[in-house]
Amino acid sequence: MSRISEAFQKHKTLITYITAGDPSLVATEKLIFDLEKAGVDIIELGIPFSDPLADGPVIQASHQRALKKDVALADVFKLVSKARKKTQVPICFMLSYNLVLRYGLEKFYRELERVGVDGVIIPDLPPEESRVASCESRVADVFLVAPTSTDQRIKLIAEKSSGFIYLISATGLTGQRQSFAANLKSIVARVRRYSSLPIAVGFGISSAEQAAKIAKIADGVIVGSVIVDLLAKKKTKQALKLVAAMRQVLDVNR
Amino acid sequence: MKYSKLPDKSGHFGRFGGRFVPETLMPVLEELTEQYLAIKHETEFKKEFGCYLEHYVGRPTPLYFAERLTKKFGGAKIYLKREDLCHTGAHKINNTIGQLLLARKMGKQRIIAETGAGQHGVATATAAALFGLECIVYMGEEDVRRQALNVFRMELLGAKVIPVKSGSRTLKDAVNETLRDWMAHPTDTFYCLGSCVGPHPYPMMVRDFQTVIGKEAKVQHFGYEKKLPDYLLACVGGGSNSIGLFYPFLDDPSVKMVGVEAYGAASITNGLYGVLHGALSDILQTKTGQIKTTHSISAGLDYSGVGPEHSYLAEAGRVEYTAVNDDQALEGFKLLSQTEGIIPALESSHAIAYLSKLVPKLDRSQSIIVCLSGRGDKDAQEIRETLP
């Protein structure tokens, strides 16, 4: 069984996003271990890009900081390779398709497998443009479902997905928000009709209360901007505390 | 294969084009494509579009024989397709009338657009005022500064102009912000994209609305010369005026075509294969895939990407692409002003500038059509500060 599947089998899964190289690659490596200790099940590593389309101001700024240090995909492969000597926590890459194209599609997947990355999320690569047959690779292809997705699209996404399905909580960008799509529960039900994969919900979840609410309808919770924001303000302890609090409410809700 | 048959059903021009956007927008683009393809051939829509082009935009625009310019170079006859005479001063209005007619049919009340030089912003604000729709225009902060007159025009027309402070604060960043706005308001909002870039169906749809340029020019040129032109020449930023002129001639093999990029933003000349703003094309980027910022005196050409159809036509060898620098463009600007009494937009000045390289090589019996995509009033202030 893959590390991602194991994580979802254990309990309601907590996934956290951080940008690789913000504030530094060394700091990112340490954060991976610290987040795991605080109760994170899956680490989502964002690869910095000059024009991240789906991201709000917090993650855009985080990418800019990492790019000022010239962090490239090759550096993040090295980082994971090093971290893998100390941890088995599942790691997913989240990145824009242009970075994959420049690196070379085949080489990209070879490296993912070699260093031990478990899954990849490419938000601007819809399933119909995806040329990667997931069966050839052990790396999970995680696609996104949005509140606007039609049944026909959900079916297509389900067919191409492996690992888990990433459900966007509301229309819009990554970043904190007060409310989620009114039809979130019914979207989860629609996704379950086409796929037996676990469903994790992300975009804008920033408190333990919100995490608890989401965990009632989904299998996992993805937290990004709030953590990135705290890290940017050098409030690492507070970020880890929030993660631990989320872990606690998810365990109560199992 | 006929060039005019592209794109394919999924929006690809060979290995270029397609649809690379977050899932939130995918169903919206599917709906837009369906609705566009449905009305495209409707007699009623064609009639309505044609009516606005004639009575509101002022079409057909003249194909003007530039006699003094022709004499100056002593080569091929130079004809100017006078898109600068369109209402609002540039070809952009052809596309915005088409798109906002579609928006109205789809029942979308909120219109968003990006703009570089401000010409597309003004054209969108104009069409939105004409059809009574709400209009929001994203414009890079740097462009807001250098195209202040167009900002005022947009506001006068009732549009809200939002300065974009991210990245290089130019057109690329304005497109990012417009797409982000659309992701937040996918159902009630219509994105009126200004060039033949972006995800499918935009490169096809914008081209279709702009082909009126080439269709008219073909007929008009035949009236003068009783034959096809030997050359077509147009500037290329995203590439909408050039594809509008080129497209109706693509399957006429005797007609040669040249697209002129700005040297500091020459995506086809200096770019690498990649994805920007939802489509595969030639992109100015680093080896590792970070999008480069561009530098051109012309805000309308100051863009890191280019329409996928242009990338395709370049690779297929059907159209030749070249670049001229800021100084050469300024020479072109002065040249047309002083020999023909026409002040061209800085964008169009790039095409004019290339005439000095192309025309002396040609024979007097040959003819060339240059797309004069816009007028230069908007640039006068900026150039006054630049010219010695």
XYZ file of C-alpha atoms in Angstrom:
642
model
C 0.000 0.000 0.000
C 1.260 3.490 -0.790
C 2.209 5.934 1.922
C -0.668 8.216 0.854
C -3.268 5.418 1.138
C -1.902 4.458 4.551
C -2.250 8.036 5.749
C -5.907 8.128 4.732
C -6.632 4.702 6.242
C -5.271 5.691 9.621
C -7.606 8.599 10.357
C -8.959 11.919 9.072
C -5.946 13.191 7.212
C -4.225 16.508 7.788
C -2.301 17.884 4.807
C -0.255 21.070 5.066
C 1.181 23.184 2.294
C 4.488 24.996 2.530
C 6.537 26.644 -0.216
C 9.897 24.972 -0.755
C 12.705 27.447 -0.145
C 10.722 30.022 1.823
C 12.530 31.286 3.841
C 15.299 28.825 2.852
C 15.765 25.220 1.743
C 17.336 24.365 5.100
C 14.334 25.804 6.924
C 11.960 23.858 4.669
C 13.702 20.590 5.478
C 13.446 21.238 9.200
C 9.783 22.221 8.804
C 8.981 18.904 7.166
C 10.171 17.087 10.307
C 8.520 19.574 12.679
C 5.178 19.457 10.871
C 5.211 15.669 10.913
C 5.907 15.737 14.657
C 3.033 18.188 15.166
C 0.646 15.708 13.553
C 0.653 16.358 9.821
C -0.025 13.267 7.689
C 0.976 14.528 4.242
C 3.304 17.393 3.333
C 2.457 19.385 0.239
C 5.569 21.110 -1.078
C 4.924 24.055 -3.368
C 7.569 24.695 -6.012
C 7.966 28.458 -6.456
C 6.766 29.983 -9.745
C 6.758 33.571 -10.984
C 3.071 33.510 -11.949
C 1.082 31.075 -9.774
C -2.393 31.504 -11.252
C -4.480 29.807 -8.584
C -2.780 31.421 -5.611
C -3.844 34.365 -3.499
C -1.496 37.106 -2.224
C -0.036 35.105 0.704
C 1.291 32.226 -1.377
C 2.243 34.528 -4.273
C 4.471 36.465 -1.871
C 5.907 33.223 -0.517
C 6.865 32.129 -4.054
C 8.496 35.497 -4.668
C 10.629 35.132 -1.530
C 11.760 31.648 -2.582
C 12.527 32.846 -6.113
C 14.719 35.621 -4.754
C 16.896 32.773 -3.479
C 16.788 31.116 -6.929
C 15.053 27.993 -5.680
C 14.401 25.685 -8.638
C 12.778 22.281 -9.047
C 16.169 20.534 -9.058
C 16.921 21.979 -5.591
C 13.667 20.633 -4.215
C 14.443 17.144 -5.548
C 17.714 17.304 -3.634
C 15.883 18.484 -0.536
C 13.443 15.565 -0.599
C 16.209 13.093 -1.308
C 17.982 14.307 1.838
C 14.832 14.411 3.977
C 13.903 10.861 2.951
C 16.829 9.550 4.989
C 15.027 10.678 8.130
C 11.300 10.517 7.427
C 8.675 8.435 5.669
C 5.984 11.126 5.764
C 4.184 11.231 2.398
C 5.234 14.225 0.294
C 3.317 15.719 -2.641
C 4.631 18.371 -5.007
C 2.313 21.178 -6.025
C 3.518 23.140 -9.028
C 2.611 24.927 -12.217
C 2.749 22.913 -15.426
C 5.301 25.201 -17.051
C 7.922 24.132 -14.503
C 7.272 20.478 -15.358
C 7.499 21.165 -19.090
C 10.828 22.951 -18.728
C 12.242 20.195 -16.555
C 11.043 17.531 -19.000
C 7.969 15.424 -18.356
C 9.641 12.002 -18.281
C 12.649 13.174 -16.353
C 10.290 14.821 -13.866
C 8.433 11.593 -13.103
C 11.673 9.597 -12.966
C 13.056 11.998 -10.382
C 9.842 11.989 -8.343
C 10.104 8.210 -8.037
C 13.830 8.221 -7.435
C 13.807 10.669 -4.520
C 10.577 9.329 -3.038
C 7.898 11.903 -3.770
C 4.482 10.286 -3.318
C 2.182 12.464 -5.364
C 1.991 15.450 -7.662
C -0.609 18.197 -7.953
C -0.498 20.421 -11.051
C -3.410 22.854 -10.659
C -3.235 24.207 -14.218
C -3.063 20.778 -15.845
C -6.621 19.486 -16.378
C -7.092 15.747 -16.887
C -7.764 16.082 -20.625
C -4.343 17.665 -21.185
C -2.524 15.234 -18.897
C -0.289 12.967 -20.939
C 0.923 10.947 -17.982
C -0.580 7.518 -17.494
C -0.524 7.113 -13.753
C -0.264 3.328 -14.045
C 3.279 3.673 -15.358
C 4.391 5.488 -12.270
C 4.012 4.860 -8.568
C 3.589 8.574 -8.081
C -0.028 9.557 -7.448
C -1.588 12.045 -9.892
C -3.826 14.241 -7.791
C -6.370 16.281 -9.763
C -8.646 19.004 -8.470
C -12.428 19.134 -8.410
C -14.026 22.585 -8.141
C -17.492 23.713 -7.054
C -18.098 24.503 -10.722
C -17.167 20.993 -11.984
C -19.895 19.246 -13.950
C -20.698 15.546 -13.444
C -19.057 14.784 -16.757
C -15.867 16.474 -15.597
C -15.925 14.809 -12.178
C -16.133 11.456 -13.962
C -13.114 12.300 -16.132
C -11.141 13.582 -13.144
C -11.982 10.435 -11.166
C -10.759 8.223 -14.002
C -7.386 9.984 -14.150
C -6.822 10.448 -10.428
C -4.786 8.365 -8.028
C -3.859 8.863 -4.371
C -6.660 11.208 -3.424
C -8.943 13.823 -4.928
C -8.346 17.474 -4.080
C -11.644 19.276 -3.683
C -11.512 23.080 -3.844
C -13.640 24.454 -0.998
C -14.986 27.471 -2.901
C -14.498 29.330 -6.168
C -11.521 31.655 -6.047
C -7.894 31.483 -4.996
C -5.907 29.943 -2.185
C -6.141 32.015 0.987
C -8.168 32.415 4.123
C -11.919 32.760 3.789
C -14.927 32.876 6.083
C -17.222 30.532 4.214
C -17.097 27.627 1.818
C -19.239 26.670 -1.165
C -22.822 26.165 0.000
C -23.023 22.952 -2.000
C -19.776 21.456 -0.661
C -21.532 18.480 0.901
C -23.362 17.637 -2.298
C -20.155 17.969 -4.336
C -18.495 15.435 -2.022
C -21.430 13.117 -2.621
C -21.108 13.585 -6.390
C -17.378 12.831 -6.305
C -18.051 9.673 -4.246
C -20.431 8.480 -6.947
C -17.530 8.346 -9.440
C -14.536 7.546 -7.261
C -13.607 5.447 -4.274
C -10.488 7.545 -3.651
C -10.306 9.587 -0.467
C -11.334 13.241 -0.764
C -9.340 16.069 0.800
C -10.724 19.611 0.899
C -8.509 22.666 0.573
C -8.387 26.435 -0.191
C -8.966 28.771 2.725
C -9.146 26.464 5.743
C -7.449 28.428 8.509
C -8.793 27.354 11.902
C -9.347 24.181 13.898
C -13.091 24.912 13.899
C -13.184 25.060 10.103
C -11.064 21.889 9.907
C -13.515 20.083 12.176
C -16.454 21.135 10.010
C -14.771 19.969 6.817
C -13.679 16.677 8.396
C -17.336 15.821 9.014
C -17.903 15.545 5.254
C -14.467 14.719 3.797
C -11.531 12.368 4.432
C -8.879 15.022 4.743
C -8.198 18.694 5.250
C -5.585 20.745 3.380
C -4.178 23.815 5.119
C -1.896 26.251 3.320
C -2.051 30.037 3.401
C -2.564 30.389 7.164
C 0.599 28.352 7.834
C 2.596 30.170 5.131
C 1.454 33.492 6.572
C 2.517 32.572 10.130
C 5.884 31.324 8.875
C 6.409 34.553 6.959
C 5.808 36.457 10.185
C 8.390 34.227 11.890
C 5.682 32.700 14.093
C 6.802 29.120 13.509
C 5.768 27.974 16.995
C 2.284 29.352 16.490
C 2.047 27.571 13.115
C 3.008 24.248 14.695
C 0.542 24.870 17.530
C -2.259 25.451 15.023
C -1.336 22.225 13.242
C -1.414 20.334 16.548
C -4.812 21.843 17.375
C -6.153 20.765 13.998
C -4.777 17.260 14.547
C -6.647 17.124 17.830
C -10.028 18.122 16.423
C -9.616 15.729 13.503
C -8.944 12.863 15.905
C -12.067 13.745 17.887
C -14.022 13.681 14.618
C -12.740 10.342 13.378
C -3.563 20.398 -44.722
C -5.211 23.788 -44.707
C -3.887 26.239 -42.130
C -7.317 27.764 -41.795
C -8.765 24.502 -40.404
C -7.065 24.952 -37.045
C -7.494 24.737 -34.102
C -8.726 21.184 -33.551
C -11.679 20.444 -31.285
C -9.645 20.691 -28.099
C -8.154 24.019 -29.143
C -4.733 22.839 -30.310
C -2.710 24.318 -33.147
C -0.297 21.439 -33.594
C 1.644 21.223 -30.332
C 0.499 24.708 -29.277
C -2.690 26.029 -27.683
C -5.008 23.925 -25.555
C -6.503 24.756 -22.204
C -4.298 24.912 -19.097
C -6.225 26.559 -16.288
C -7.336 25.556 -12.785
C -10.397 23.317 -12.678
C -12.672 26.136 -11.469
C -12.476 27.691 -14.947
C -12.627 24.506 -17.032
C -16.451 24.162 -17.020
C -16.758 27.899 -17.680
C -14.504 27.629 -20.745
C -16.435 24.597 -21.956
C -19.665 26.564 -21.735
C -18.127 29.574 -23.475
C -16.826 27.392 -26.320
C -20.194 25.726 -26.771
C -22.082 29.005 -26.807
C -19.606 30.648 -29.170
C -19.642 27.769 -31.643
C -23.435 27.758 -31.522
C -23.885 31.425 -32.413
C -20.835 31.754 -34.685
C -22.747 30.706 -37.789
C -26.147 32.068 -36.785
C -27.384 34.509 -39.387
C -28.892 36.728 -36.726
C -25.573 37.033 -34.826
C -23.566 37.648 -37.981
C -26.025 40.319 -39.034
C -25.968 42.028 -35.646
C -22.146 41.906 -35.447
C -21.802 43.206 -38.998
C -24.268 45.987 -38.294
C -22.301 47.247 -35.271
C -19.028 46.978 -37.197
C -20.459 49.102 -39.994
C -22.444 51.740 -38.139
C -20.624 51.913 -34.800
C -16.998 50.972 -35.481
C -17.003 52.615 -38.906
C -16.074 49.650 -41.084
C -14.904 48.917 -43.653
C -11.728 50.790 -42.784
C -9.859 52.118 -45.856
C -6.969 50.336 -47.519
C -4.870 53.395 -48.237
C -2.134 53.523 -50.882
C 0.792 55.265 -49.146
C 2.266 56.954 -52.178
C 4.953 59.090 -50.534
C 6.121 56.217 -48.355
C 6.267 53.967 -51.419
C 8.345 56.546 -53.309
C 10.684 56.969 -50.372
C 11.691 53.303 -50.424
C 11.417 52.885 -54.178
C 10.303 49.283 -53.951
C 6.985 47.532 -53.595
C 3.727 49.481 -53.373
C 2.786 50.020 -49.734
C -0.850 49.826 -48.687
C -1.938 50.663 -45.156
C -4.933 48.911 -43.627
C -6.312 51.782 -41.597
C -7.433 50.143 -38.330
C -6.378 53.387 -36.660
C -9.585 54.836 -38.075
C -11.796 52.423 -36.141
C -13.925 53.962 -33.398
C -11.700 54.183 -30.255
C -8.576 54.316 -32.426
C -7.502 50.718 -32.836
C -8.538 47.296 -34.120
C -9.350 46.115 -30.573
C -12.985 47.204 -30.859
C -13.706 44.539 -33.544
C -13.126 41.869 -30.928
C -14.821 43.544 -27.962
C -18.048 44.130 -29.904
C -18.065 40.444 -30.856
C -17.327 39.185 -27.362
C -19.751 41.460 -25.561
C -22.549 40.566 -27.986
C -21.830 36.996 -26.937
C -21.735 37.991 -23.243
C -25.123 39.648 -23.597
C -26.550 36.549 -25.269
C -25.160 34.430 -22.413
C -26.781 36.730 -19.863
C -23.509 37.803 -18.223
C -23.765 41.251 -16.656
C -20.240 41.662 -15.274
C -17.394 42.141 -17.773
C -13.718 41.893 -16.843
C -10.730 42.621 -19.068
C -6.966 43.077 -18.965
C -5.192 45.837 -20.797
C -1.626 46.772 -21.672
C -1.553 49.970 -23.714
C -5.109 50.619 -22.656
C -6.523 50.190 -26.173
C -8.273 46.928 -25.340
C -9.426 48.389 -22.025
C -10.937 51.377 -23.790
C -12.499 49.133 -26.433
C -14.025 46.897 -23.744
C -15.271 49.865 -21.713
C -16.789 51.279 -24.900
C -18.628 48.100 -25.830
C -19.748 47.655 -22.200
C -21.198 51.175 -22.199
C -22.876 50.477 -25.533
C -24.549 47.321 -24.205
C -25.152 48.570 -20.648
C -22.833 46.122 -18.877
C -20.647 46.539 -15.794
C -16.951 46.748 -16.700
C -13.787 46.192 -14.658
C -10.363 46.578 -16.279
C -7.106 45.298 -14.781
C -4.046 47.271 -15.819
C -0.431 47.035 -14.650
C 0.590 49.934 -12.432
C 3.477 50.767 -14.791
C 1.041 50.926 -17.727
C -1.403 53.051 -15.724
C 1.443 55.543 -15.422
C 2.556 55.539 -19.058
C -0.950 55.415 -20.563
C -2.699 57.891 -18.274
C -4.920 59.235 -21.044
C -6.424 55.814 -21.701
C -7.094 55.335 -17.970
C -9.074 58.548 -18.022
C -10.972 57.435 -21.137
C -11.939 54.134 -19.523
C -13.175 55.868 -16.394
C -15.099 58.345 -18.485
C -16.795 55.405 -20.198
C -17.931 54.121 -16.810
C -15.364 51.362 -16.295
C -13.489 50.712 -13.080
C -9.718 50.521 -13.619
C -7.824 48.418 -11.083
C -4.026 48.979 -11.047
C -2.101 45.703 -10.729
C 0.846 45.849 -8.373
C 2.220 42.313 -8.739
C 5.227 41.151 -10.797
C 6.441 43.532 -13.496
C 3.226 45.571 -13.194
C 2.536 45.271 -16.932
C 0.301 43.245 -19.242
C 1.371 39.772 -18.025
C 0.380 40.652 -14.487
C -2.863 42.258 -15.609
C -3.817 38.962 -17.316
C -2.961 37.044 -14.109
C -5.228 39.282 -12.043
C -8.090 39.110 -14.539
C -7.934 35.316 -14.570
C -7.862 35.336 -10.751
C -10.928 37.582 -10.664
C -12.662 35.151 -13.009
C -11.837 32.223 -10.714
C -13.529 34.076 -7.881
C -16.597 34.945 -10.013
C -16.842 32.151 -12.566
C -20.577 32.082 -13.126
C -21.756 35.685 -13.394
C -18.688 37.145 -15.119
C -17.540 37.257 -18.742
C -13.820 37.615 -19.425
C -13.349 39.761 -22.518
C -9.772 38.806 -23.491
C -8.032 41.264 -25.794
C -5.678 39.137 -27.829
C -5.445 35.729 -29.489
C -3.842 34.285 -26.347
C -5.170 32.392 -23.331
C -7.026 29.095 -23.069
C -9.270 27.716 -25.811
C -11.600 29.170 -27.183
C -9.969 32.618 -26.908
C -7.212 32.280 -29.542
C -9.818 31.023 -32.028
C -12.610 33.391 -31.028
C -10.475 36.559 -30.967
C -8.988 35.585 -34.325
C -12.422 35.024 -35.827
C -13.630 38.449 -34.702
C -10.464 40.106 -36.063
C -10.452 38.375 -39.468
C -12.657 41.198 -40.720
C -9.341 43.073 -41.163
C -7.930 40.544 -43.614
C -11.223 39.845 -45.368
C -11.726 43.521 -46.169
C -8.085 44.031 -47.115
C -8.202 41.121 -49.554
C -11.170 42.544 -51.425
C -9.845 46.117 -51.309
C -6.404 45.119 -52.559
C -7.950 43.215 -55.409
C -9.830 46.381 -56.325
C -6.544 48.262 -56.707
C -4.229 45.612 -58.115
C -6.472 42.832 -59.483
C -4.254 40.303 -57.704
C -3.253 39.073 -54.268
C -0.673 41.109 -52.328
C 2.883 39.727 -52.214
C 3.466 40.547 -48.561
C 1.512 41.147 -45.371
C 3.165 42.923 -42.483
C 1.893 43.470 -38.937
C 3.180 43.882 -35.400
C 2.867 40.980 -32.957
C 2.462 41.260 -29.205
C -0.213 38.728 -28.352
C -0.898 38.863 -32.072
C -4.537 39.798 -32.663
C -4.206 42.438 -35.393
C -1.664 40.293 -37.254
C -3.699 37.092 -37.113
C -6.744 39.121 -38.183
C -4.885 40.299 -41.277
C -3.040 37.016 -42.003
C -5.771 34.432 -41.480
C -7.831 35.003 -44.657
C -4.587 34.658 -46.693
C -3.074 31.614 -44.927
C -4.162 29.212 -47.635
C -2.909 31.478 -50.453
C 0.675 30.190 -50.734
C 1.927 33.092 -52.878
C 1.267 35.597 -50.073
C 4.266 35.967 -47.769
C 3.721 37.208 -44.231
C 5.930 38.829 -41.643
C 5.093 39.363 -37.978
C 7.165 42.021 -36.230
C 7.804 41.628 -32.508
C 9.266 44.158 -30.097
C 12.897 43.269 -29.473
C 12.570 43.311 -25.683
C 9.443 41.153 -25.764
C 10.058 38.863 -28.739
C 8.436 35.605 -27.624
C 8.678 33.789 -30.948
C 12.167 35.056 -31.731
C 13.644 34.407 -28.266
C 11.114 32.319 -26.315
C 10.965 28.727 -25.153
C 8.072 26.255 -25.421
C 5.848 26.448 -22.359
C 2.540 27.388 -20.777
C 1.515 30.902 -19.846
C -2.033 32.100 -19.188
C -3.641 28.850 -20.171
C -2.029 27.918 -23.480
C 1.075 26.235 -24.860
C 3.131 28.656 -26.933
C 6.494 30.408 -27.091
C 7.182 32.079 -23.775
C 9.967 34.371 -22.635
C 11.242 32.459 -19.635
C 14.350 31.275 -17.854
C 15.798 27.807 -18.446
C 14.053 26.578 -15.297
C 10.679 27.950 -16.358
C 10.233 31.260 -14.537
C 8.452 33.825 -16.719
C 10.692 36.740 -17.658
C 9.606 40.332 -17.462
C 9.726 42.185 -20.766
C 10.800 45.662 -21.807
C 9.295 47.481 -24.739
C 8.547 51.131 -25.297
C 5.195 49.940 -26.587
C 2.904 48.876 -23.733
C 0.742 46.852 -26.118
C 3.654 44.626 -27.170
C 5.159 44.355 -23.678
C 4.105 40.741 -23.090
C 6.041 37.538 -22.282
C 3.861 35.249 -24.385
C 2.270 35.115 -27.824
C -0.821 33.579 -29.384
C -0.451 29.809 -29.942
C -1.484 30.090 -33.585
C 1.507 32.364 -34.221
C 3.850 29.843 -32.602
C 2.347 27.215 -34.847
C 2.637 29.319 -38.018
C 6.247 30.130 -37.140
C 7.141 26.472 -36.620
C 5.313 25.464 -39.800
C 7.298 28.106 -41.687
C 4.142 29.772 -42.989
C 4.840 33.147 -41.367
C 8.226 34.735 -40.756
C 8.746 36.492 -37.426
C 11.321 39.138 -36.715
C 11.940 41.830 -34.123
C 12.726 45.552 -34.131
C 13.984 47.538 -31.147
C 12.616 50.656 -29.431
C 14.778 53.066 -31.431
C 13.763 51.542 -34.747
C 10.109 51.703 -33.715
C 10.496 55.389 -32.889
C 12.024 55.922 -36.343
C 8.959 54.242 -37.837
C 6.730 56.443 -35.710
C 8.386 59.608 -37.027
C 8.598 58.324 -40.591
C 4.882 57.685 -41.007
C 3.956 60.908 -39.239
C 6.157 62.969 -41.535
C 5.690 61.225 -44.902
C 1.975 60.459 -44.738
C 0.557 62.695 -42.019
C -0.537 59.675 -40.013
C 0.636 59.318 -36.399
C 0.746 55.566 -35.768
C 0.491 53.777 -32.430
C 3.879 52.674 -31.088
C 2.742 49.077 -31.586
C 2.024 49.618 -35.294
C 5.260 51.624 -35.595
C 7.137 48.330 -35.233
C 5.588 47.094 -38.497
C 6.297 50.454 -40.178
C 9.925 50.262 -38.999
C 10.428 46.906 -40.679
C 9.434 48.364 -44.074
C 12.911 49.877 -44.409
C 14.408 46.391 -44.264
C 11.836 44.617 -46.395
C 10.695 47.003 -49.124
C 14.061 47.872 -50.771
C 14.503 44.146 -51.492
C 11.214 43.999 -53.379
C 10.264 44.838 -56.930
C 8.106 47.824 -57.957
C 5.517 45.461 -59.407
C 4.992 43.898 -55.991
C 2.683 45.113 -53.267
C 2.545 44.906 -49.514
C -0.227 45.439 -46.968
C 0.760 46.809 -43.577
C -1.710 46.641 -40.729
C -1.819 50.045 -39.126
C -3.399 48.608 -36.005
C -3.916 51.845 -34.076
C -3.362 55.547 -33.917
C -0.626 57.162 -31.878
C -2.368 59.899 -29.911
C -2.148 57.793 -26.753
C 1.643 57.610 -27.125
C 2.312 61.284 -27.804
C 2.974 62.196 -24.180
C 5.319 59.253 -23.552
C 7.228 59.908 -26.782
C 7.584 63.600 -26.074
C 9.555 62.574 -22.992
C 11.636 60.056 -24.954
C 12.465 61.770 -28.243
C 15.625 63.883 -28.269
